[in-house]
Structures are given as C-alpha cells and as structure tokens.
XYZ file of C-alpha atoms in Angstrom:
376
model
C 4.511 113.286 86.915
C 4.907 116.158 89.134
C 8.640 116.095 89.698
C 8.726 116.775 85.761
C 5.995 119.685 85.952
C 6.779 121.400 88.639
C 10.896 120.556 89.703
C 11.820 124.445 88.323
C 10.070 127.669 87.035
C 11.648 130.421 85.235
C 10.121 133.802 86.765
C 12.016 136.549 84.816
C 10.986 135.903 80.945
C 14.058 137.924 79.786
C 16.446 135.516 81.823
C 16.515 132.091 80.824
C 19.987 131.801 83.721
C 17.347 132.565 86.649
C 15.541 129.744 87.237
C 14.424 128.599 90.973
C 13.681 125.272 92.032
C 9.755 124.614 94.134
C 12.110 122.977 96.732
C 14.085 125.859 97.757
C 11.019 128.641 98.419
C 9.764 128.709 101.748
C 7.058 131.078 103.413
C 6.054 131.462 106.634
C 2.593 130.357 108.084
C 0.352 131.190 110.588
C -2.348 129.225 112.190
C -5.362 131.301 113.002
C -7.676 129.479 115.412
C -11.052 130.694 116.376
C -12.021 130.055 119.754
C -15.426 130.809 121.026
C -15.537 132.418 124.598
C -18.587 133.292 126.547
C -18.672 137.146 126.940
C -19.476 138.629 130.041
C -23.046 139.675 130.542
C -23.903 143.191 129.370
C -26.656 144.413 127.549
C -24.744 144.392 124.140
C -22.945 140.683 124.741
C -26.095 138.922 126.760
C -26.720 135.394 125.194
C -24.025 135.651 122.318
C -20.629 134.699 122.441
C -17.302 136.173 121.386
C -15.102 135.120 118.963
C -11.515 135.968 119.352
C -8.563 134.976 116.760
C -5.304 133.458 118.166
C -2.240 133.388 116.202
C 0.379 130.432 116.186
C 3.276 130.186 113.873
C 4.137 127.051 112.086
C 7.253 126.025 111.208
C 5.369 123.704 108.415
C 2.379 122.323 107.385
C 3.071 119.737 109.416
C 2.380 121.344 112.377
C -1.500 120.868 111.292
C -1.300 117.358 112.443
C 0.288 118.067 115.932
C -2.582 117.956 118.254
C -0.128 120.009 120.497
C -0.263 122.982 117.722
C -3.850 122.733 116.496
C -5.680 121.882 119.819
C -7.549 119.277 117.845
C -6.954 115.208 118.720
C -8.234 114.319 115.577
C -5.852 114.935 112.061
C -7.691 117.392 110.018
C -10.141 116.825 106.983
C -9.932 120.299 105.093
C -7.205 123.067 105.529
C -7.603 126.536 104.766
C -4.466 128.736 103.319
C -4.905 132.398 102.668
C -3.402 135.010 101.149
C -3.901 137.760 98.866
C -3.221 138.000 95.376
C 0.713 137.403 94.539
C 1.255 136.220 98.406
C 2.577 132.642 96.602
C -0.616 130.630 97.552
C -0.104 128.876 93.953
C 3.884 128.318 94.477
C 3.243 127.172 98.171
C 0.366 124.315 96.762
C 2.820 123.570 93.883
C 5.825 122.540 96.919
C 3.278 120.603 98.921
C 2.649 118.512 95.944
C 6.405 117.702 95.265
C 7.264 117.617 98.637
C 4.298 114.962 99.394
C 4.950 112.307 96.595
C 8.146 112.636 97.863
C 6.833 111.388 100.848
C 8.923 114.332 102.389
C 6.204 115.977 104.854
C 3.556 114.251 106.996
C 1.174 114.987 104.146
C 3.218 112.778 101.815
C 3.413 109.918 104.625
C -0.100 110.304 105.206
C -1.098 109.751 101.487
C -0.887 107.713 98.826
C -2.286 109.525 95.994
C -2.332 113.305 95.827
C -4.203 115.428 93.261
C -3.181 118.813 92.390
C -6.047 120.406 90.898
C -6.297 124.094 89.961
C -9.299 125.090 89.962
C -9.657 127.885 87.409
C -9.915 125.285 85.459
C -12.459 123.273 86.526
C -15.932 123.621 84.765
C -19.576 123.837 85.288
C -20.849 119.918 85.682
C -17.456 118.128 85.400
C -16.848 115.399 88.083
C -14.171 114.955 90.450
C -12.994 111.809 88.732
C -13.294 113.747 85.114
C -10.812 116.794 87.040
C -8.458 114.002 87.989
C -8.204 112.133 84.681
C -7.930 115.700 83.002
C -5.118 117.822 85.465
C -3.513 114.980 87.119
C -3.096 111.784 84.587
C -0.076 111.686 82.049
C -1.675 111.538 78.517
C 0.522 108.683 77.801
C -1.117 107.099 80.525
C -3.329 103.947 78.751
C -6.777 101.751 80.435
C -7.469 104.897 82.671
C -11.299 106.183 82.606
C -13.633 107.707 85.016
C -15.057 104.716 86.023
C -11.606 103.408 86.973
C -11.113 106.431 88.572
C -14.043 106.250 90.966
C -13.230 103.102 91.489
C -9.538 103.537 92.378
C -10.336 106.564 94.480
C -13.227 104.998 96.598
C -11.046 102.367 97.177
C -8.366 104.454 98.645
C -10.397 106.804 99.940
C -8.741 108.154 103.539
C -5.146 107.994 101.980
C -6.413 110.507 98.894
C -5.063 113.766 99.169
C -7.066 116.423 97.343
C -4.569 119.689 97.035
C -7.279 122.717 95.437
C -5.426 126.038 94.242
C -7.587 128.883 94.307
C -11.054 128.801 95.290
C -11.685 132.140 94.230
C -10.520 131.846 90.888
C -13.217 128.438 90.816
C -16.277 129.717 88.065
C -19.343 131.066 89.415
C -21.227 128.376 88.254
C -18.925 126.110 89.454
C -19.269 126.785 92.749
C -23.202 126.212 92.915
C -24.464 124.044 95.474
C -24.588 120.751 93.847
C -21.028 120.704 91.877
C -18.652 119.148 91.829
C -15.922 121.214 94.351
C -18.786 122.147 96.803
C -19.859 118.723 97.203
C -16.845 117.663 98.217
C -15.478 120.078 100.138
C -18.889 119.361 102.120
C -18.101 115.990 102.835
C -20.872 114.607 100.130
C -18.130 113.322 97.986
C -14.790 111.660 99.303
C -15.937 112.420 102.890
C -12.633 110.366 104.666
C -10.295 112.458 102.019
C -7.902 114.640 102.788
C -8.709 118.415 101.611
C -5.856 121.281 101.313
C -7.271 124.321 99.498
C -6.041 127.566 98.751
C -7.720 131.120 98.427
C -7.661 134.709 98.226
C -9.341 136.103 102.160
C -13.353 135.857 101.977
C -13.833 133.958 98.821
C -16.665 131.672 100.174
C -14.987 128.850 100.959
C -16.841 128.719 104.438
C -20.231 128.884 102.459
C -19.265 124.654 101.505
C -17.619 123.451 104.678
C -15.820 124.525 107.889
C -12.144 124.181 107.833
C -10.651 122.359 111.036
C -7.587 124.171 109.933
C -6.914 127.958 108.825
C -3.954 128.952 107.871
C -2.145 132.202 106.276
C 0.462 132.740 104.050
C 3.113 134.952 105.911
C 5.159 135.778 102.835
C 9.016 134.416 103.081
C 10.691 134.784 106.198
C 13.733 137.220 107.182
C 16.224 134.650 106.545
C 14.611 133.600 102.980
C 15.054 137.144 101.741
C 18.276 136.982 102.465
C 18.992 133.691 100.789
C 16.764 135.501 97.351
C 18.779 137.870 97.315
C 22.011 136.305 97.085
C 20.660 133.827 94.607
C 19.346 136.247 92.462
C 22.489 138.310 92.267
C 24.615 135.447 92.129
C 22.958 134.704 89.243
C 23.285 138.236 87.279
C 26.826 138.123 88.531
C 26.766 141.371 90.823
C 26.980 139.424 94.121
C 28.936 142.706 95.378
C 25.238 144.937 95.726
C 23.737 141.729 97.248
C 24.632 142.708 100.546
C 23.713 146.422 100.250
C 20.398 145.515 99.712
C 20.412 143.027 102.313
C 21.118 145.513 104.974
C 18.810 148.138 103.226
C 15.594 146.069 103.679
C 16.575 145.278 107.067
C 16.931 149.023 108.160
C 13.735 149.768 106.221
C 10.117 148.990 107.030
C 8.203 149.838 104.044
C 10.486 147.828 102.116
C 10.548 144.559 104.457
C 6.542 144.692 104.827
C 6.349 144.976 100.710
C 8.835 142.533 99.395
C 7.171 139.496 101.762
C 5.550 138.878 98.736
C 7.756 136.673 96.363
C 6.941 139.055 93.048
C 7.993 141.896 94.856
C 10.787 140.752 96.298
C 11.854 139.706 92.887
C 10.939 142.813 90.832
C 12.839 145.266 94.225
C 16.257 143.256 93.262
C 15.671 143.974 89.535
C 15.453 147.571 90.435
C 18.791 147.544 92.487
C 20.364 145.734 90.084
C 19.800 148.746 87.424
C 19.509 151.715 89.842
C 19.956 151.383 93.539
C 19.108 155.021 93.857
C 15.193 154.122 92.514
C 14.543 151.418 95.403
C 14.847 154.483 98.131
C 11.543 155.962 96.990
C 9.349 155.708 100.314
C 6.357 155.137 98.525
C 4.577 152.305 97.228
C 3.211 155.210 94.204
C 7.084 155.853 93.494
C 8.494 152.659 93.627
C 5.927 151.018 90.997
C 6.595 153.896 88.839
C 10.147 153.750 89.290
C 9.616 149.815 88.704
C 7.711 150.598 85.524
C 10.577 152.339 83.801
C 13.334 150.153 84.870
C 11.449 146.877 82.843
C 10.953 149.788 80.153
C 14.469 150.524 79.718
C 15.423 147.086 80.066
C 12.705 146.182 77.473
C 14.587 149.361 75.168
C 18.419 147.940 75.617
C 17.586 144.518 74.611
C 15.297 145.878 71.493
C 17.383 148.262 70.547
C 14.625 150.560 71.352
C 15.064 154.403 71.293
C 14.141 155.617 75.189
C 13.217 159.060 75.271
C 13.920 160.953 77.970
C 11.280 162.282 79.201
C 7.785 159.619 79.423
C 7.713 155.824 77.971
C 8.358 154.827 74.077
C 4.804 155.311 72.114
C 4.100 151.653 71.168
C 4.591 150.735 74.882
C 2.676 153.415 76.467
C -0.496 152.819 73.869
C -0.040 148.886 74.825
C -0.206 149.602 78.728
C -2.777 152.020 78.965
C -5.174 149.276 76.757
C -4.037 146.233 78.587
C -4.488 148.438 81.887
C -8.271 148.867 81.061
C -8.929 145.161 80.783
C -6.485 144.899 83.895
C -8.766 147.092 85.777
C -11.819 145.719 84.557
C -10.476 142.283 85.465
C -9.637 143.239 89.259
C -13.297 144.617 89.496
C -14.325 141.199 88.978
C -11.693 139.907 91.578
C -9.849 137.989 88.776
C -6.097 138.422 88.311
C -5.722 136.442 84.775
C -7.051 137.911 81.667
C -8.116 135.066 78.555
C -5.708 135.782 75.812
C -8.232 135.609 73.176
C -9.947 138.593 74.917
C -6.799 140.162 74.812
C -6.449 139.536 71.099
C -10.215 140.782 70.388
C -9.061 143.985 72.158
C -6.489 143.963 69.573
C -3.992 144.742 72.615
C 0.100 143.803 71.948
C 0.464 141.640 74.633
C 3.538 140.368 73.098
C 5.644 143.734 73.632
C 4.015 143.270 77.240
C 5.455 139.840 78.207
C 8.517 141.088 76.708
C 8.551 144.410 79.141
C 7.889 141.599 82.092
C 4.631 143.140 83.023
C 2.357 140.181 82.315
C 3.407 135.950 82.166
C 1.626 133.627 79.907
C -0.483 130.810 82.231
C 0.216 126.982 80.644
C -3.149 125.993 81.645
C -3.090 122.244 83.486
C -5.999 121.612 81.493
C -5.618 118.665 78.547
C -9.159 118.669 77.670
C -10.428 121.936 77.364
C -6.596 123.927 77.348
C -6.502 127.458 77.745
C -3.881 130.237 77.524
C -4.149 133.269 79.790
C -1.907 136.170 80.294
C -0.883 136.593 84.414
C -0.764 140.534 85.148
C-alpha cells in the first residue's frame, strides 16, 4: 500500500522528467538529550537544577535503539523529530514508512504493522482505529471495521508502529485533552506502541507526553547535495554547470547553511540552471527575488507570455500579491497550507500560481472527509 503511494514524487510541476524516489533522500539527524545536572550552589542556582543540551549525530534512526547512542537500556516508546517548516519532516516520515514495511531499518524489524497518519487530517472526536481505517486501509480492502481494528491492534499491540506527521498542523480542537492523538501519545491508548511523531520546534507536543527520544532534522548532508545536484542536472541535461555549482556552495556559507533545506536546494539549482549570475546575490532578500523572476520567466517561455522588462506580467503580479495576503495571514496562524476553497472564495488564480511553481496542490490522505489544499 505504501510502496504504491509513496515509491516517487514529482517536485517541479513543470517537469514531469524530474521525479525522485523516497529511497534515495537522506538528511542528517541529531539527537538532542537533556541531561539534568545539579548546579553549584549560588544564590541564583540554590535548590534548582540545570539543564544542559548535548548533541549526538546519528547516522539513522536506528541509532535510537542503541542504548550506546541514547543512554537509555530500554528501546524507546515516543520519538520526537523537529524541524522547521520545509526542513523535510514530511519526506523524512514518508521514507521511514517505506523503509520499515520493508523491514529495511530496526523500526521495520521491530514492527509488524506501521501506520502513517498525517495528522492535518485528523478531526475533532475521531478514534485512532477510525484514523487507521481512513489514512492507512486500501478502499478495496473488504470485512475491515473499527471494531476489527481495535481488535487487531490490541492484539498486536507492542509490534504497532504509530508514524504521526506534523503535530502542529493537528486542529486545535484536536489536540484537547481527551482526543484522540493526546491520549495516546500519553500512554492512555496503545500504551506498549511504538510512537514516531513529527513537528515544527515548540508545537506542544511535550504538553501530552515526554519523548524518551528528541531528535532534529539536520537538512541533507554535504555529500547529498552533491549527489542533488548531479541528479537534477543530469536530468535537464546540463550536467556540465553541475559541478560549478558544486564547488560554489562549498566555497560559500550563506549558500550551504540555506540550501540544507530540500526546497531550497531544489529551487538554488533551478536558478543556476537559467542564470548562474542570480545565485551570487549574498542575500537571502536578493536571492528570493531573483528566485521569483526566474519561475516568472520560466512561467512566460512556456505560455508564450509577453515578459516586460522592467517588473512581473500584470495577471501574475495581481495573483501574488492576493495569494500573498492569505499566505501571510496563514503564517500568522503558524499554518503553511491554505484550503483551496478559501482560495477560490478569495477569487485568487491559483492556477497561474501552481503553474509559476510558487504553490503545490496537497492530495489529502484522507478517504472520508478528502480535502484539497494548496502548499505555499
């Protein structure tokens, strides 16, 4: 079921040739651990303790279950992975899930059912068992009900793997003490289950249960970058300015510390690809802009669009600065996916802006209560 959702994803709408597969991204992790220290007595420490952060890397997720890594002798019941918004906390859940019914990582050997459940979807009063049988079950699939559910999943309890993407995108009222997610991240519900969850920093995970792992999303390695870029370019056929940029981002700071993020990273080698003088900008102000008019005049050549020469085509400007309202408005609310049927009240040609690359339609993983958003 998953192999045939997730195997590829296509991230550049106006090139059907670029397509990457969930098995070839990798980013690197870090294992915070907290570790409580008695601080020396003083006025301002006496009868409190400190708490100071150490830093490990992983090499995988596995590394969570090596008591040699985590300091803990017993495997884990919930881990926490952070990252900000567009740091491939979605992608990273999606690879797990392959790579477990694969039975590839200790996850997958751990675990004989795993449930990928995004959580944006998930509603105010719906069970676990009614999340399964809606994000997780084939609807070909025939004699399966939430009873059966229950049943199958109490039965089968400590090999259940629950993998949750994106707390903070969970409802409000979803996340009330006494639904659904909170229960069992608590240990109410499934208490001998397996819990991976995802989330943007200080969502309120914590506020439901204390993870016995934390973990943060790194971004892709040095070597990764390098392996992007030559698939990217091998794929647009200019393999020749693959290696410029290569060597550019590792001479260049501001450029390796913004294209960790796998968007970025994409959208930098679209920009050398149409002008390698625009990626030198120094700024993160100039190189958005500079990104901005490259998918413009991209949009233009395949169109057939006039592209004036000085500013952005009217119909594209007027769509952008309206979309950018709701955008802004969105962000307030720490969301990062706008309903399309907002969109359409707002009368707002969101067409013309998945065409310019700006925004991606969501395919919701919902089959009950389905849902199209636009990804900006």
């Amino acid at each position: 079921y998953y192999e045939n959702k997730l195997k590829t994803f296509k991230p550049l709408i106006w090139n059907d040739e670029f397509s990457l597969k969930y098995s070839d991204i990798f980013t690197g992790l870090q294992l915070i651990k907290k570790d409580k220290n008695k601080a020396k007595m003083s006025k301002e420490s006496l009868g409190s303790a400190a708490v100071q952060e150490k830093q490990t890397s992983l090499k995988s997720l596995d590394d969570v279950f090596n008591p040699d890594v985590t300091g803990h002798s017993e495997p884990p019941r919930c881990v926490l992975i952070e990252s900000e918004a567009g740091g491939g906390k979605t992608t990273f859940l999606s690879k797990e899930a392959l790579d477990a019914v694969s039975q590839k990582t200790e996850l997958g050997r751990r675990h004989d059912i795993v449930l990928l459940i995004r959580l944006r979807e998930v509603r105010e009063g719906e069970t676990i068992e009614e999340m399964v049988l809606d994000q997780c079950v084939p609807e070909t699939t025939e004699g399966i009900h939430v009873q059966s559910t229950r049943a199958i999943l109490q039965r089968n309890e400590s090999r259940v793997l629950f993998l949750l993407d994106g707390y903070d995108e969970l409802r409000p009222e979803a996340r009330a003490a006494g639904q659904a997610i909170p229960k069992l991240l608590s240990g109410k519900m499934y208490p001998y289950s397996t819990i991976v969850i995802t989330s943007r920093p200080s969502a309120g995970v914590q506020q439901h249960t204390r993870p016995d792992c934390h973990v943060h999303i790194m971004g892709f390695s040095g070597k990764h970058i390098e392996t992007y870029i030559q698939r990217y370019f091998s794929v647009v056929g200019r393999q020749q300015i693959a290696k410029t940029l290569a060597e550019l981002v590792k001479g260049n700071e501001f450029l390796t510390s913004l294209i960790r993020t796998p968007m970025f990273l994409l959208l930098v080698c679209v920009l050398w690809e149409e002008d390698q003088e625009m990626v030198s900008t120094g700024t993160m102000t100039g190189l958005y802009s500079n990104l901005l008019t490259c998918l413009v005049r991209k949009y233009c050549k395949r169109e057939g669009v006039d592209m004036p020469t000085d500013g952005l085509p009217a119909e594209v400007a007027d769509a952008l600065l309206q979309f950018g309202k709701l955008a802004l408005d969105a962000l307030l609310r720490n969301e990062t996916l706008l309903d399309l049927a907002q969109v359409e009240r707002e009368d707002v040609n969101w067409q013309l802006l998945m065409k310019l690359g700006v925004v991606s339609l969501e395919v919701s993983a919902s089959k009950l209560h389905p849902r199209k958003q636009l990804n900006f």
